[in-house]
């Protein structure tokens, strides 16, 4: 089968022929239709994501959507012909989705939303799982919450805004001026972080009280800003990029709390993979109820032009999620 292989960190992505995998016990063989591109994919390629534990030569690509071609022993939830999606590989020793076929753990899959195309479904898994773990599992988002999403126009940010709104929260999201229309389209109140200080937007939108939940999808200085924007006593900060050195004083002085999310952990450890499938099943229901729709960049890429897709993601100029057409 065709596959895009990374032979060394920082090296080129090579389209080549490798042996087609076979579905083992508990696995599903998926004929890949589309593969979503995340910023983490580009960091893995560059050798700047040690936490992903990828070891070249490797087939990259974490998100996939496709059709079940075969099922291995001990699999009863899926059958050949099922349309599925999931966050299934490209890290650790798991083959990624930049290939014609992938043998994946059935626990990591769910049936694709019927209302979404393969391309749209492939844009969701990492973003949805990360956002769900942050907002639902850690922060318990609900209708009485005022939520701030940092990086609301990004892949994870888009999913976070829609999940929080679907659960009744009032949602605000930061971004640059070019992100304002996207954030507003998603149903959140945009905040231009380049022209507005934390103190100013906290005062304007919360009367100085702070946000009940602050979800950081950016990391670095944005996590520090999150500690300054959260509500006193009852506020909760969640970050998907919480590694680094940060002062907890602003958070502590508010008596607020913090959680980190490491979405790759079930894939790397083998523990908790069932929950990924559960989240994706809930996301499918939400998407089919018109509560979750990814915004895609219009440009089209194939396995032969994956490098161009990575360059676009790295440039920060994409106007939505970048997706590779595989099938």
PDB file of C-alpha atoms in Angstrom:
ATOM      1  CA  UNK A   1       0.000   0.000   0.000  1.00  0.00           C
ATOM      2  CA  UNK A   2       0.993   3.647  -0.308  1.00  0.00           C
ATOM      3  CA  UNK A   3       2.234   5.402   2.812  1.00  0.00           C
ATOM      4  CA  UNK A   4       4.032   8.628   3.718  1.00  0.00           C
ATOM      5  CA  UNK A   5       7.099   7.710   5.768  1.00  0.00           C
ATOM      6  CA  UNK A   6       9.322   9.914   7.916  1.00  0.00           C
ATOM      7  CA  UNK A   7      12.774   8.291   7.936  1.00  0.00           C
ATOM      8  CA  UNK A   8      14.455  10.823  10.219  1.00  0.00           C
ATOM      9  CA  UNK A   9      13.360  13.845  12.214  1.00  0.00           C
ATOM     10  CA  UNK A  10      13.687  17.009  10.155  1.00  0.00           C
ATOM     11  CA  UNK A  11      13.979  15.001   6.964  1.00  0.00           C
ATOM     12  CA  UNK A  12      11.574  14.820   4.033  1.00  0.00           C
ATOM     13  CA  UNK A  13       8.286  12.940   4.050  1.00  0.00           C
ATOM     14  CA  UNK A  14       8.591  10.143   1.513  1.00  0.00           C
ATOM     15  CA  UNK A  15       5.674   8.585  -0.372  1.00  0.00           C
ATOM     16  CA  UNK A  16       6.513   4.934  -0.744  1.00  0.00           C
ATOM     17  CA  UNK A  17       5.096   1.406  -0.778  1.00  0.00           C
ATOM     18  CA  UNK A  18       4.968  -0.584   2.451  1.00  0.00           C
ATOM     19  CA  UNK A  19       3.268  -3.806   3.480  1.00  0.00           C
ATOM     20  CA  UNK A  20      -0.451  -3.545   4.137  1.00  0.00           C
ATOM     21  CA  UNK A  21      -1.235  -4.193   7.816  1.00  0.00           C
ATOM     22  CA  UNK A  22      -3.484  -6.966   9.085  1.00  0.00           C
ATOM     23  CA  UNK A  23      -6.075  -6.457  11.815  1.00  0.00           C
ATOM     24  CA  UNK A  24      -4.956  -8.304  14.954  1.00  0.00           C
ATOM     25  CA  UNK A  25      -6.969  -9.131  18.067  1.00  0.00           C
ATOM     26  CA  UNK A  26      -9.107  -6.147  19.077  1.00  0.00           C
ATOM     27  CA  UNK A  27      -8.160  -4.232  15.940  1.00  0.00           C
ATOM     28  CA  UNK A  28     -10.003  -2.876  12.914  1.00  0.00           C
ATOM     29  CA  UNK A  29      -8.448  -2.508   9.469  1.00  0.00           C
ATOM     30  CA  UNK A  30      -9.552   0.874   8.096  1.00  0.00           C
ATOM     31  CA  UNK A  31      -9.303   1.956   4.476  1.00  0.00           C
ATOM     32  CA  UNK A  32      -8.307   5.574   5.093  1.00  0.00           C
ATOM     33  CA  UNK A  33     -10.277   8.234   3.234  1.00  0.00           C
ATOM     34  CA  UNK A  34      -8.906  11.372   4.891  1.00  0.00           C
ATOM     35  CA  UNK A  35      -6.321  12.426   7.473  1.00  0.00           C
ATOM     36  CA  UNK A  36      -6.503  15.636   9.491  1.00  0.00           C
ATOM     37  CA  UNK A  37      -3.334  17.675   9.973  1.00  0.00           C
ATOM     38  CA  UNK A  38      -2.609  19.083  13.435  1.00  0.00           C
ATOM     39  CA  UNK A  39       0.206  21.406  14.530  1.00  0.00           C
ATOM     40  CA  UNK A  40       1.501  18.463  16.560  1.00  0.00           C
ATOM     41  CA  UNK A  41       2.021  16.491  13.336  1.00  0.00           C
ATOM     42  CA  UNK A  42       4.432  19.148  12.113  1.00  0.00           C
ATOM     43  CA  UNK A  43       6.260  19.216  15.446  1.00  0.00           C
ATOM     44  CA  UNK A  44       6.640  15.434  15.381  1.00  0.00           C
ATOM     45  CA  UNK A  45       8.092  15.601  11.869  1.00  0.00           C
ATOM     46  CA  UNK A  46      10.589  18.243  13.007  1.00  0.00           C
ATOM     47  CA  UNK A  47      11.653  16.224  16.069  1.00  0.00           C
ATOM     48  CA  UNK A  48      10.221  18.834  18.465  1.00  0.00           C
ATOM     49  CA  UNK A  49       7.648  16.635  20.198  1.00  0.00           C
ATOM     50  CA  UNK A  50       9.480  14.170  22.410  1.00  0.00           C
ATOM     51  CA  UNK A  51       6.286  13.587  24.389  1.00  0.00           C
ATOM     52  CA  UNK A  52       4.730  11.902  21.325  1.00  0.00           C
ATOM     53  CA  UNK A  53       7.385   9.152  21.552  1.00  0.00           C
ATOM     54  CA  UNK A  54       7.502   8.676  17.791  1.00  0.00           C
ATOM     55  CA  UNK A  55      10.482   6.708  16.487  1.00  0.00           C
ATOM     56  CA  UNK A  56      11.418   6.982  12.783  1.00  0.00           C
ATOM     57  CA  UNK A  57      10.968   5.358  10.394  1.00  0.00           C
ATOM     58  CA  UNK A  58       7.311   6.083  11.027  1.00  0.00           C
ATOM     59  CA  UNK A  59       4.043   6.739   9.235  1.00  0.00           C
ATOM     60  CA  UNK A  60       2.656  10.000  10.621  1.00  0.00           C
ATOM     61  CA  UNK A  61      -0.940  11.250  10.866  1.00  0.00           C
ATOM     62  CA  UNK A  62      -3.054  11.087  14.014  1.00  0.00           C
ATOM     63  CA  UNK A  63      -6.618  11.806  12.862  1.00  0.00           C
ATOM     64  CA  UNK A  64      -8.412   9.600  10.355  1.00  0.00           C
ATOM     65  CA  UNK A  65     -11.773   8.932   8.758  1.00  0.00           C
ATOM     66  CA  UNK A  66     -12.439   5.957   6.559  1.00  0.00           C
ATOM     67  CA  UNK A  67     -14.259   2.698   5.967  1.00  0.00           C
ATOM     68  CA  UNK A  68     -13.812  -0.582   7.836  1.00  0.00           C
ATOM     69  CA  UNK A  69     -12.199  -3.098   5.495  1.00  0.00           C
ATOM     70  CA  UNK A  70     -11.861  -5.989   7.972  1.00  0.00           C
ATOM     71  CA  UNK A  71     -12.081  -6.704  11.683  1.00  0.00           C
ATOM     72  CA  UNK A  72      -9.756  -8.802  13.793  1.00  0.00           C
ATOM     73  CA  UNK A  73     -10.626 -11.358  16.469  1.00  0.00           C
ATOM     74  CA  UNK A  74     -12.595 -10.107  19.494  1.00  0.00           C
ATOM     75  CA  UNK A  75     -14.144  -7.154  17.653  1.00  0.00           C
ATOM     76  CA  UNK A  76     -17.941  -7.035  17.686  1.00  0.00           C
ATOM     77  CA  UNK A  77     -18.758  -3.318  17.527  1.00  0.00           C
ATOM     78  CA  UNK A  78     -17.718  -2.807  13.901  1.00  0.00           C
ATOM     79  CA  UNK A  79     -18.195  -4.615  10.599  1.00  0.00           C
ATOM     80  CA  UNK A  80     -16.781  -4.203   7.086  1.00  0.00           C
ATOM     81  CA  UNK A  81     -18.387  -1.227   5.385  1.00  0.00           C
ATOM     82  CA  UNK A  82     -18.845   0.862   8.535  1.00  0.00           C
ATOM     83  CA  UNK A  83     -17.764   4.490   8.181  1.00  0.00           C
ATOM     84  CA  UNK A  84     -15.559   5.377  11.161  1.00  0.00           C
ATOM     85  CA  UNK A  85     -13.267   8.071  12.529  1.00  0.00           C
ATOM     86  CA  UNK A  86     -10.762   8.372  15.332  1.00  0.00           C
ATOM     87  CA  UNK A  87      -7.492   9.542  16.836  1.00  0.00           C
ATOM     88  CA  UNK A  88      -5.616   6.365  16.090  1.00  0.00           C
ATOM     89  CA  UNK A  89      -1.881   6.646  15.383  1.00  0.00           C
ATOM     90  CA  UNK A  90       1.169   8.632  14.381  1.00  0.00           C
ATOM     91  CA  UNK A  91       2.571   8.552  17.932  1.00  0.00           C
ATOM     92  CA  UNK A  92       4.472   5.935  19.909  1.00  0.00           C
ATOM     93  CA  UNK A  93       4.610   2.736  17.892  1.00  0.00           C
ATOM     94  CA  UNK A  94       1.159   3.235  16.331  1.00  0.00           C
ATOM     95  CA  UNK A  95       1.059   3.536  12.544  1.00  0.00           C
ATOM     96  CA  UNK A  96      -0.415   6.829  11.422  1.00  0.00           C
ATOM     97  CA  UNK A  97      -3.175   7.682   8.980  1.00  0.00           C
ATOM     98  CA  UNK A  98      -1.061   8.904   6.062  1.00  0.00           C
ATOM     99  CA  UNK A  99      -1.466   5.552   4.341  1.00  0.00           C
ATOM    100  CA  UNK A 100      -4.062   3.642   2.345  1.00  0.00           C
ATOM    101  CA  UNK A 101      -4.826   1.368   5.304  1.00  0.00           C
ATOM    102  CA  UNK A 102      -4.307   1.399   9.062  1.00  0.00           C
ATOM    103  CA  UNK A 103      -4.870  -1.378  11.596  1.00  0.00           C
ATOM    104  CA  UNK A 104      -6.131   0.399  14.702  1.00  0.00           C
ATOM    105  CA  UNK A 105      -7.396  -0.416  18.172  1.00  0.00           C
ATOM    106  CA  UNK A 106     -11.185  -0.638  17.900  1.00  0.00           C
ATOM    107  CA  UNK A 107     -11.527   1.162  21.219  1.00  0.00           C
ATOM    108  CA  UNK A 108     -10.189   4.341  19.625  1.00  0.00           C
ATOM    109  CA  UNK A 109     -12.872   4.428  16.929  1.00  0.00           C
ATOM    110  CA  UNK A 110     -16.478   5.530  16.603  1.00  0.00           C
ATOM    111  CA  UNK A 111     -18.898   5.618  13.724  1.00  0.00           C
ATOM    112  CA  UNK A 112     -18.504   8.751  11.642  1.00  0.00           C
ATOM    113  CA  UNK A 113     -21.227  11.389  11.991  1.00  0.00           C
ATOM    114  CA  UNK A 114     -23.677  10.753   9.160  1.00  0.00           C
ATOM    115  CA  UNK A 115     -24.041  14.488   8.580  1.00  0.00           C
ATOM    116  CA  UNK A 116     -20.325  15.054   7.912  1.00  0.00           C
ATOM    117  CA  UNK A 117     -18.116  14.192   4.958  1.00  0.00           C
ATOM    118  CA  UNK A 118     -15.013  12.081   5.416  1.00  0.00           C
ATOM    119  CA  UNK A 119     -12.907  15.241   5.203  1.00  0.00           C
ATOM    120  CA  UNK A 120     -14.920  16.987   7.904  1.00  0.00           C
ATOM    121  CA  UNK A 121     -14.881  13.930  10.168  1.00  0.00           C
ATOM    122  CA  UNK A 122     -11.111  13.602   9.810  1.00  0.00           C
ATOM    123  CA  UNK A 123     -10.740  17.158  11.114  1.00  0.00           C
ATOM    124  CA  UNK A 124     -12.351  16.370  14.455  1.00  0.00           C
ATOM    125  CA  UNK A 125     -10.797  13.593  16.587  1.00  0.00           C
ATOM    126  CA  UNK A 126      -7.773  15.212  18.284  1.00  0.00           C
ATOM    127  CA  UNK A 127      -9.566  18.545  18.638  1.00  0.00           C
ATOM    128  CA  UNK A 128     -12.777  17.054  19.994  1.00  0.00           C
ATOM    129  CA  UNK A 129     -11.149  14.629  22.411  1.00  0.00           C
ATOM    130  CA  UNK A 130      -8.838  17.314  23.798  1.00  0.00           C
ATOM    131  CA  UNK A 131     -11.684  19.796  24.209  1.00  0.00           C
ATOM    132  CA  UNK A 132     -14.055  17.241  25.739  1.00  0.00           C
ATOM    133  CA  UNK A 133     -11.470  16.067  28.277  1.00  0.00           C
ATOM    134  CA  UNK A 134     -10.751  19.686  29.211  1.00  0.00           C
ATOM    135  CA  UNK A 135     -14.216  21.165  29.380  1.00  0.00           C
ATOM    136  CA  UNK A 136     -16.444  18.216  30.238  1.00  0.00           C
ATOM    137  CA  UNK A 137     -14.216  15.772  32.119  1.00  0.00           C
ATOM    138  CA  UNK A 138     -12.036  18.251  34.015  1.00  0.00           C
ATOM    139  CA  UNK A 139     -14.067  21.466  34.276  1.00  0.00           C
ATOM    140  CA  UNK A 140     -17.635  20.121  34.174  1.00  0.00           C
ATOM    141  CA  UNK A 141     -18.837  22.883  31.853  1.00  0.00           C
ATOM    142  CA  UNK A 142     -22.538  23.683  32.148  1.00  0.00           C
ATOM    143  CA  UNK A 143     -25.144  26.338  31.449  1.00  0.00           C
ATOM    144  CA  UNK A 144     -24.187  28.535  34.404  1.00  0.00           C
ATOM    145  CA  UNK A 145     -20.586  28.953  33.272  1.00  0.00           C
ATOM    146  CA  UNK A 146     -18.888  31.827  31.500  1.00  0.00           C
ATOM    147  CA  UNK A 147     -16.096  30.207  29.460  1.00  0.00           C
ATOM    148  CA  UNK A 148     -12.983  31.734  27.894  1.00  0.00           C
ATOM    149  CA  UNK A 149     -11.243  29.721  25.157  1.00  0.00           C
ATOM    150  CA  UNK A 150      -7.763  30.907  24.229  1.00  0.00           C
ATOM    151  CA  UNK A 151      -7.082  30.352  20.529  1.00  0.00           C
ATOM    152  CA  UNK A 152     -10.726  30.000  19.580  1.00  0.00           C
ATOM    153  CA  UNK A 153     -10.159  29.878  15.812  1.00  0.00           C
ATOM    154  CA  UNK A 154      -7.687  26.985  15.960  1.00  0.00           C
ATOM    155  CA  UNK A 155      -8.652  23.355  15.522  1.00  0.00           C
ATOM    156  CA  UNK A 156      -8.976  22.612  19.236  1.00  0.00           C
ATOM    157  CA  UNK A 157     -10.421  26.052  19.916  1.00  0.00           C
ATOM    158  CA  UNK A 158     -13.189  25.598  17.349  1.00  0.00           C
ATOM    159  CA  UNK A 159     -14.251  22.312  18.915  1.00  0.00           C
ATOM    160  CA  UNK A 160     -14.042  23.770  22.421  1.00  0.00           C
ATOM    161  CA  UNK A 161     -16.280  26.731  21.584  1.00  0.00           C
ATOM    162  CA  UNK A 162     -18.930  24.470  20.064  1.00  0.00           C
ATOM    163  CA  UNK A 163     -18.854  21.902  22.876  1.00  0.00           C
ATOM    164  CA  UNK A 164     -19.150  24.600  25.542  1.00  0.00           C
ATOM    165  CA  UNK A 165     -22.023  26.285  23.713  1.00  0.00           C
ATOM    166  CA  UNK A 166     -23.804  22.954  23.223  1.00  0.00           C
ATOM    167  CA  UNK A 167     -23.751  22.508  26.993  1.00  0.00           C
ATOM    168  CA  UNK A 168     -25.311  25.921  27.508  1.00  0.00           C
ATOM    169  CA  UNK A 169     -22.283  27.999  28.499  1.00  0.00           C
ATOM    170  CA  UNK A 170     -21.683  31.605  27.475  1.00  0.00           C
ATOM    171  CA  UNK A 171     -18.463  31.491  25.479  1.00  0.00           C
ATOM    172  CA  UNK A 172     -15.741  34.031  24.731  1.00  0.00           C
ATOM    173  CA  UNK A 173     -12.624  33.315  22.674  1.00  0.00           C
ATOM    174  CA  UNK A 174      -9.340  35.064  22.060  1.00  0.00           C
ATOM    175  CA  UNK A 175      -7.645  35.435  18.720  1.00  0.00           C
ATOM    176  CA  UNK A 176      -6.062  37.993  16.443  1.00  0.00           C
ATOM    177  CA  UNK A 177      -8.059  40.416  14.304  1.00  0.00           C
ATOM    178  CA  UNK A 178      -8.066  37.941  11.412  1.00  0.00           C
ATOM    179  CA  UNK A 179      -9.743  35.359  13.655  1.00  0.00           C
ATOM    180  CA  UNK A 180     -12.650  37.561  14.712  1.00  0.00           C
ATOM    181  CA  UNK A 181     -15.074  36.458  11.980  1.00  0.00           C
ATOM    182  CA  UNK A 182     -14.354  32.758  12.560  1.00  0.00           C
ATOM    183  CA  UNK A 183     -14.875  33.070  16.314  1.00  0.00           C
ATOM    184  CA  UNK A 184     -18.117  34.963  15.837  1.00  0.00           C
ATOM    185  CA  UNK A 185     -19.281  32.399  13.265  1.00  0.00           C
ATOM    186  CA  UNK A 186     -18.768  29.672  15.866  1.00  0.00           C
ATOM    187  CA  UNK A 187     -21.052  31.520  18.256  1.00  0.00           C
ATOM    188  CA  UNK A 188     -18.512  32.968  20.681  1.00  0.00           C
ATOM    189  CA  UNK A 189     -17.743  36.579  21.560  1.00  0.00           C
ATOM    190  CA  UNK A 190     -14.331  37.392  20.040  1.00  0.00           C
ATOM    191  CA  UNK A 191     -11.560  39.069  22.044  1.00  0.00           C
ATOM    192  CA  UNK A 192      -8.574  40.484  20.162  1.00  0.00           C
ATOM    193  CA  UNK A 193      -5.719  39.638  22.515  1.00  0.00           C
ATOM    194  CA  UNK A 194      -3.301  41.773  20.479  1.00  0.00           C
ATOM    195  CA  UNK A 195      -5.115  44.995  21.357  1.00  0.00           C
ATOM    196  CA  UNK A 196      -6.822  44.189  24.666  1.00  0.00           C
ATOM    197  CA  UNK A 197      -5.123  43.425  27.983  1.00  0.00           C
ATOM    198  CA  UNK A 198      -6.247  40.615  30.271  1.00  0.00           C
ATOM    199  CA  UNK A 199      -7.399  43.139  32.848  1.00  0.00           C
ATOM    200  CA  UNK A 200      -9.455  45.001  30.250  1.00  0.00           C
ATOM    201  CA  UNK A 201     -11.314  42.013  28.838  1.00  0.00           C
ATOM    202  CA  UNK A 202     -11.912  40.528  32.278  1.00  0.00           C
ATOM    203  CA  UNK A 203     -13.403  43.849  33.370  1.00  0.00           C
ATOM    204  CA  UNK A 204     -15.470  44.241  30.222  1.00  0.00           C
ATOM    205  CA  UNK A 205     -16.920  40.753  29.970  1.00  0.00           C
ATOM    206  CA  UNK A 206     -17.098  39.606  33.601  1.00  0.00           C
ATOM    207  CA  UNK A 207     -17.337  42.836  35.572  1.00  0.00           C
ATOM    208  CA  UNK A 208     -13.862  42.086  36.932  1.00  0.00           C
ATOM    209  CA  UNK A 209     -14.940  38.777  38.488  1.00  0.00           C
ATOM    210  CA  UNK A 210     -13.073  36.521  36.054  1.00  0.00           C
ATOM    211  CA  UNK A 211     -14.229  33.626  33.874  1.00  0.00           C
ATOM    212  CA  UNK A 212     -15.601  30.448  35.446  1.00  0.00           C
ATOM    213  CA  UNK A 213     -13.567  28.269  33.072  1.00  0.00           C
ATOM    214  CA  UNK A 214     -10.500  29.262  31.075  1.00  0.00           C
ATOM    215  CA  UNK A 215      -9.288  26.761  28.465  1.00  0.00           C
ATOM    216  CA  UNK A 216      -5.745  27.373  27.198  1.00  0.00           C
ATOM    217  CA  UNK A 217      -5.030  25.797  23.784  1.00  0.00           C
ATOM    218  CA  UNK A 218      -1.928  27.935  23.133  1.00  0.00           C
ATOM    219  CA  UNK A 219       0.482  27.467  26.044  1.00  0.00           C
ATOM    220  CA  UNK A 220       3.400  29.606  27.171  1.00  0.00           C
ATOM    221  CA  UNK A 221       2.462  33.143  28.137  1.00  0.00           C
ATOM    222  CA  UNK A 222      -1.187  32.362  27.367  1.00  0.00           C
ATOM    223  CA  UNK A 223      -1.309  29.961  30.304  1.00  0.00           C
ATOM    224  CA  UNK A 224       0.011  32.739  32.542  1.00  0.00           C
ATOM    225  CA  UNK A 225      -2.731  35.006  31.182  1.00  0.00           C
ATOM    226  CA  UNK A 226      -5.255  32.278  31.987  1.00  0.00           C
ATOM    227  CA  UNK A 227      -4.245  32.330  35.660  1.00  0.00           C
ATOM    228  CA  UNK A 228      -4.952  36.072  35.688  1.00  0.00           C
ATOM    229  CA  UNK A 229      -8.323  35.746  33.942  1.00  0.00           C
ATOM    230  CA  UNK A 230      -9.987  33.046  36.044  1.00  0.00           C
ATOM    231  CA  UNK A 231     -12.720  33.654  38.589  1.00  0.00           C
ATOM    232  CA  UNK A 232     -11.804  33.910  42.283  1.00  0.00           C
ATOM    233  CA  UNK A 233     -12.463  30.795  44.400  1.00  0.00           C
ATOM    234  CA  UNK A 234     -14.606  28.804  41.978  1.00  0.00           C
ATOM    235  CA  UNK A 235     -12.715  29.346  38.720  1.00  0.00           C
ATOM    236  CA  UNK A 236     -10.911  26.545  36.900  1.00  0.00           C
ATOM    237  CA  UNK A 237      -8.079  26.740  34.340  1.00  0.00           C
ATOM    238  CA  UNK A 238      -7.456  23.841  31.954  1.00  0.00           C
ATOM    239  CA  UNK A 239      -4.525  23.652  29.547  1.00  0.00           C
ATOM    240  CA  UNK A 240      -3.662  21.281  26.717  1.00  0.00           C
ATOM    241  CA  UNK A 241      -0.136  22.754  26.609  1.00  0.00           C
ATOM    242  CA  UNK A 242       0.788  23.029  30.255  1.00  0.00           C
ATOM    243  CA  UNK A 243       4.395  21.929  30.178  1.00  0.00           C
ATOM    244  CA  UNK A 244       6.978  24.570  30.939  1.00  0.00           C
ATOM    245  CA  UNK A 245       7.747  26.755  33.941  1.00  0.00           C
ATOM    246  CA  UNK A 246       4.965  28.978  35.264  1.00  0.00           C
ATOM    247  CA  UNK A 247       4.291  30.944  38.412  1.00  0.00           C
ATOM    248  CA  UNK A 248       1.216  29.661  40.210  1.00  0.00           C
ATOM    249  CA  UNK A 249       0.944  32.806  42.336  1.00  0.00           C
ATOM    250  CA  UNK A 250      -1.818  34.492  40.275  1.00  0.00           C
ATOM    251  CA  UNK A 251      -3.875  31.288  40.422  1.00  0.00           C
ATOM    252  CA  UNK A 252      -3.184  30.717  44.103  1.00  0.00           C
ATOM    253  CA  UNK A 253      -4.095  34.283  45.050  1.00  0.00           C
ATOM    254  CA  UNK A 254      -7.505  33.671  43.474  1.00  0.00           C
ATOM    255  CA  UNK A 255      -7.990  30.345  45.243  1.00  0.00           C
ATOM    256  CA  UNK A 256      -8.745  28.869  41.803  1.00  0.00           C
ATOM    257  CA  UNK A 257      -7.830  25.425  40.423  1.00  0.00           C
ATOM    258  CA  UNK A 258      -5.908  23.982  37.465  1.00  0.00           C
ATOM    259  CA  UNK A 259      -5.973  20.812  35.388  1.00  0.00           C
ATOM    260  CA  UNK A 260      -3.790  19.578  32.556  1.00  0.00           C
ATOM    261  CA  UNK A 261      -4.877  17.465  29.588  1.00  0.00           C
ATOM    262  CA  UNK A 262      -2.560  15.011  27.805  1.00  0.00           C
ATOM    263  CA  UNK A 263      -4.707  13.614  25.017  1.00  0.00           C
ATOM    264  CA  UNK A 264      -2.079  11.169  23.747  1.00  0.00           C
ATOM    265  CA  UNK A 265      -1.778   9.267  27.027  1.00  0.00           C
ATOM    266  CA  UNK A 266      -4.271   6.464  26.238  1.00  0.00           C
ATOM    267  CA  UNK A 267      -2.623   5.914  22.863  1.00  0.00           C
ATOM    268  CA  UNK A 268       0.856   5.747  24.387  1.00  0.00           C
ATOM    269  CA  UNK A 269      -0.012   3.759  27.503  1.00  0.00           C
ATOM    270  CA  UNK A 270      -2.848   1.573  26.251  1.00  0.00           C
ATOM    271  CA  UNK A 271      -4.929   2.572  29.275  1.00  0.00           C
ATOM    272  CA  UNK A 272      -8.215   4.449  28.971  1.00  0.00           C
ATOM    273  CA  UNK A 273      -8.638   4.009  25.225  1.00  0.00           C
ATOM    274  CA  UNK A 274     -12.330   3.196  25.652  1.00  0.00           C
ATOM    275  CA  UNK A 275     -12.967   6.774  26.751  1.00  0.00           C
ATOM    276  CA  UNK A 276     -11.677   8.119  23.448  1.00  0.00           C
ATOM    277  CA  UNK A 277     -14.292   6.041  21.677  1.00  0.00           C
ATOM    278  CA  UNK A 278     -16.960   7.227  24.103  1.00  0.00           C
ATOM    279  CA  UNK A 279     -16.104  10.874  23.471  1.00  0.00           C
ATOM    280  CA  UNK A 280     -16.217  10.385  19.709  1.00  0.00           C
ATOM    281  CA  UNK A 281     -19.615   8.700  19.915  1.00  0.00           C
ATOM    282  CA  UNK A 282     -20.905  11.699  21.858  1.00  0.00           C
ATOM    283  CA  UNK A 283     -19.309  14.012  19.293  1.00  0.00           C
ATOM    284  CA  UNK A 284     -21.037  12.138  16.457  1.00  0.00           C
ATOM    285  CA  UNK A 285     -24.396  12.664  18.130  1.00  0.00           C
ATOM    286  CA  UNK A 286     -23.595  16.346  18.644  1.00  0.00           C
ATOM    287  CA  UNK A 287     -22.509  16.776  15.019  1.00  0.00           C
ATOM    288  CA  UNK A 288     -25.644  15.059  13.729  1.00  0.00           C
ATOM    289  CA  UNK A 289     -27.711  17.420  15.900  1.00  0.00           C
ATOM    290  CA  UNK A 290     -26.004  20.349  14.121  1.00  0.00           C
ATOM    291  CA  UNK A 291     -24.020  21.275  17.215  1.00  0.00           C
ATOM    292  CA  UNK A 292     -20.514  20.511  15.941  1.00  0.00           C
ATOM    293  CA  UNK A 293     -19.131  21.380  12.504  1.00  0.00           C
ATOM    294  CA  UNK A 294     -15.447  21.890  11.732  1.00  0.00           C
ATOM    295  CA  UNK A 295     -14.356  24.764   9.532  1.00  0.00           C
ATOM    296  CA  UNK A 296     -12.048  23.412   6.824  1.00  0.00           C
ATOM    297  CA  UNK A 297      -9.410  25.175   4.748  1.00  0.00           C
ATOM    298  CA  UNK A 298     -10.501  25.021   1.108  1.00  0.00           C
ATOM    299  CA  UNK A 299      -7.122  23.921  -0.214  1.00  0.00           C
ATOM    300  CA  UNK A 300      -6.841  20.232  -1.137  1.00  0.00           C
ATOM    301  CA  UNK A 301      -3.849  17.964  -0.525  1.00  0.00           C
ATOM    302  CA  UNK A 302      -3.025  14.327  -1.268  1.00  0.00           C
ATOM    303  CA  UNK A 303      -0.427  11.851  -0.009  1.00  0.00           C
ATOM    304  CA  UNK A 304       1.911  13.272  -2.647  1.00  0.00           C
ATOM    305  CA  UNK A 305       1.598  16.807  -1.251  1.00  0.00           C
ATOM    306  CA  UNK A 306       1.595  16.198   2.519  1.00  0.00           C
ATOM    307  CA  UNK A 307       4.716  18.367   2.885  1.00  0.00           C
ATOM    308  CA  UNK A 308       2.808  21.315   1.391  1.00  0.00           C
ATOM    309  CA  UNK A 309      -0.016  20.760   3.871  1.00  0.00           C
ATOM    310  CA  UNK A 310       2.468  20.765   6.762  1.00  0.00           C
ATOM    311  CA  UNK A 311       3.997  23.999   5.456  1.00  0.00           C
ATOM    312  CA  UNK A 312       0.557  25.616   5.387  1.00  0.00           C
ATOM    313  CA  UNK A 313      -0.174  24.564   8.971  1.00  0.00           C
ATOM    314  CA  UNK A 314       3.216  25.831  10.135  1.00  0.00           C
ATOM    315  CA  UNK A 315       2.631  29.191   8.430  1.00  0.00           C
ATOM    316  CA  UNK A 316      -0.429  29.884  10.556  1.00  0.00           C
ATOM    317  CA  UNK A 317      -2.299  31.181   7.520  1.00  0.00           C
ATOM    318  CA  UNK A 318      -4.794  28.348   7.068  1.00  0.00           C
ATOM    319  CA  UNK A 319      -8.417  29.492   7.205  1.00  0.00           C
ATOM    320  CA  UNK A 320      -9.618  26.290   8.879  1.00  0.00           C
ATOM    321  CA  UNK A 321      -8.503  22.731   9.551  1.00  0.00           C
ATOM    322  CA  UNK A 322      -6.168  21.310   6.901  1.00  0.00           C
ATOM    323  CA  UNK A 323      -7.096  17.816   5.693  1.00  0.00           C
ATOM    324  CA  UNK A 324      -5.294  15.323   3.445  1.00  0.00           C
ATOM    325  CA  UNK A 325      -7.368  13.373   0.901  1.00  0.00           C
ATOM    326  CA  UNK A 326      -6.041   9.810   1.126  1.00  0.00           C
ATOM    327  CA  UNK A 327      -8.602   7.512  -0.487  1.00  0.00           C
TER     328      UNK A 327
END
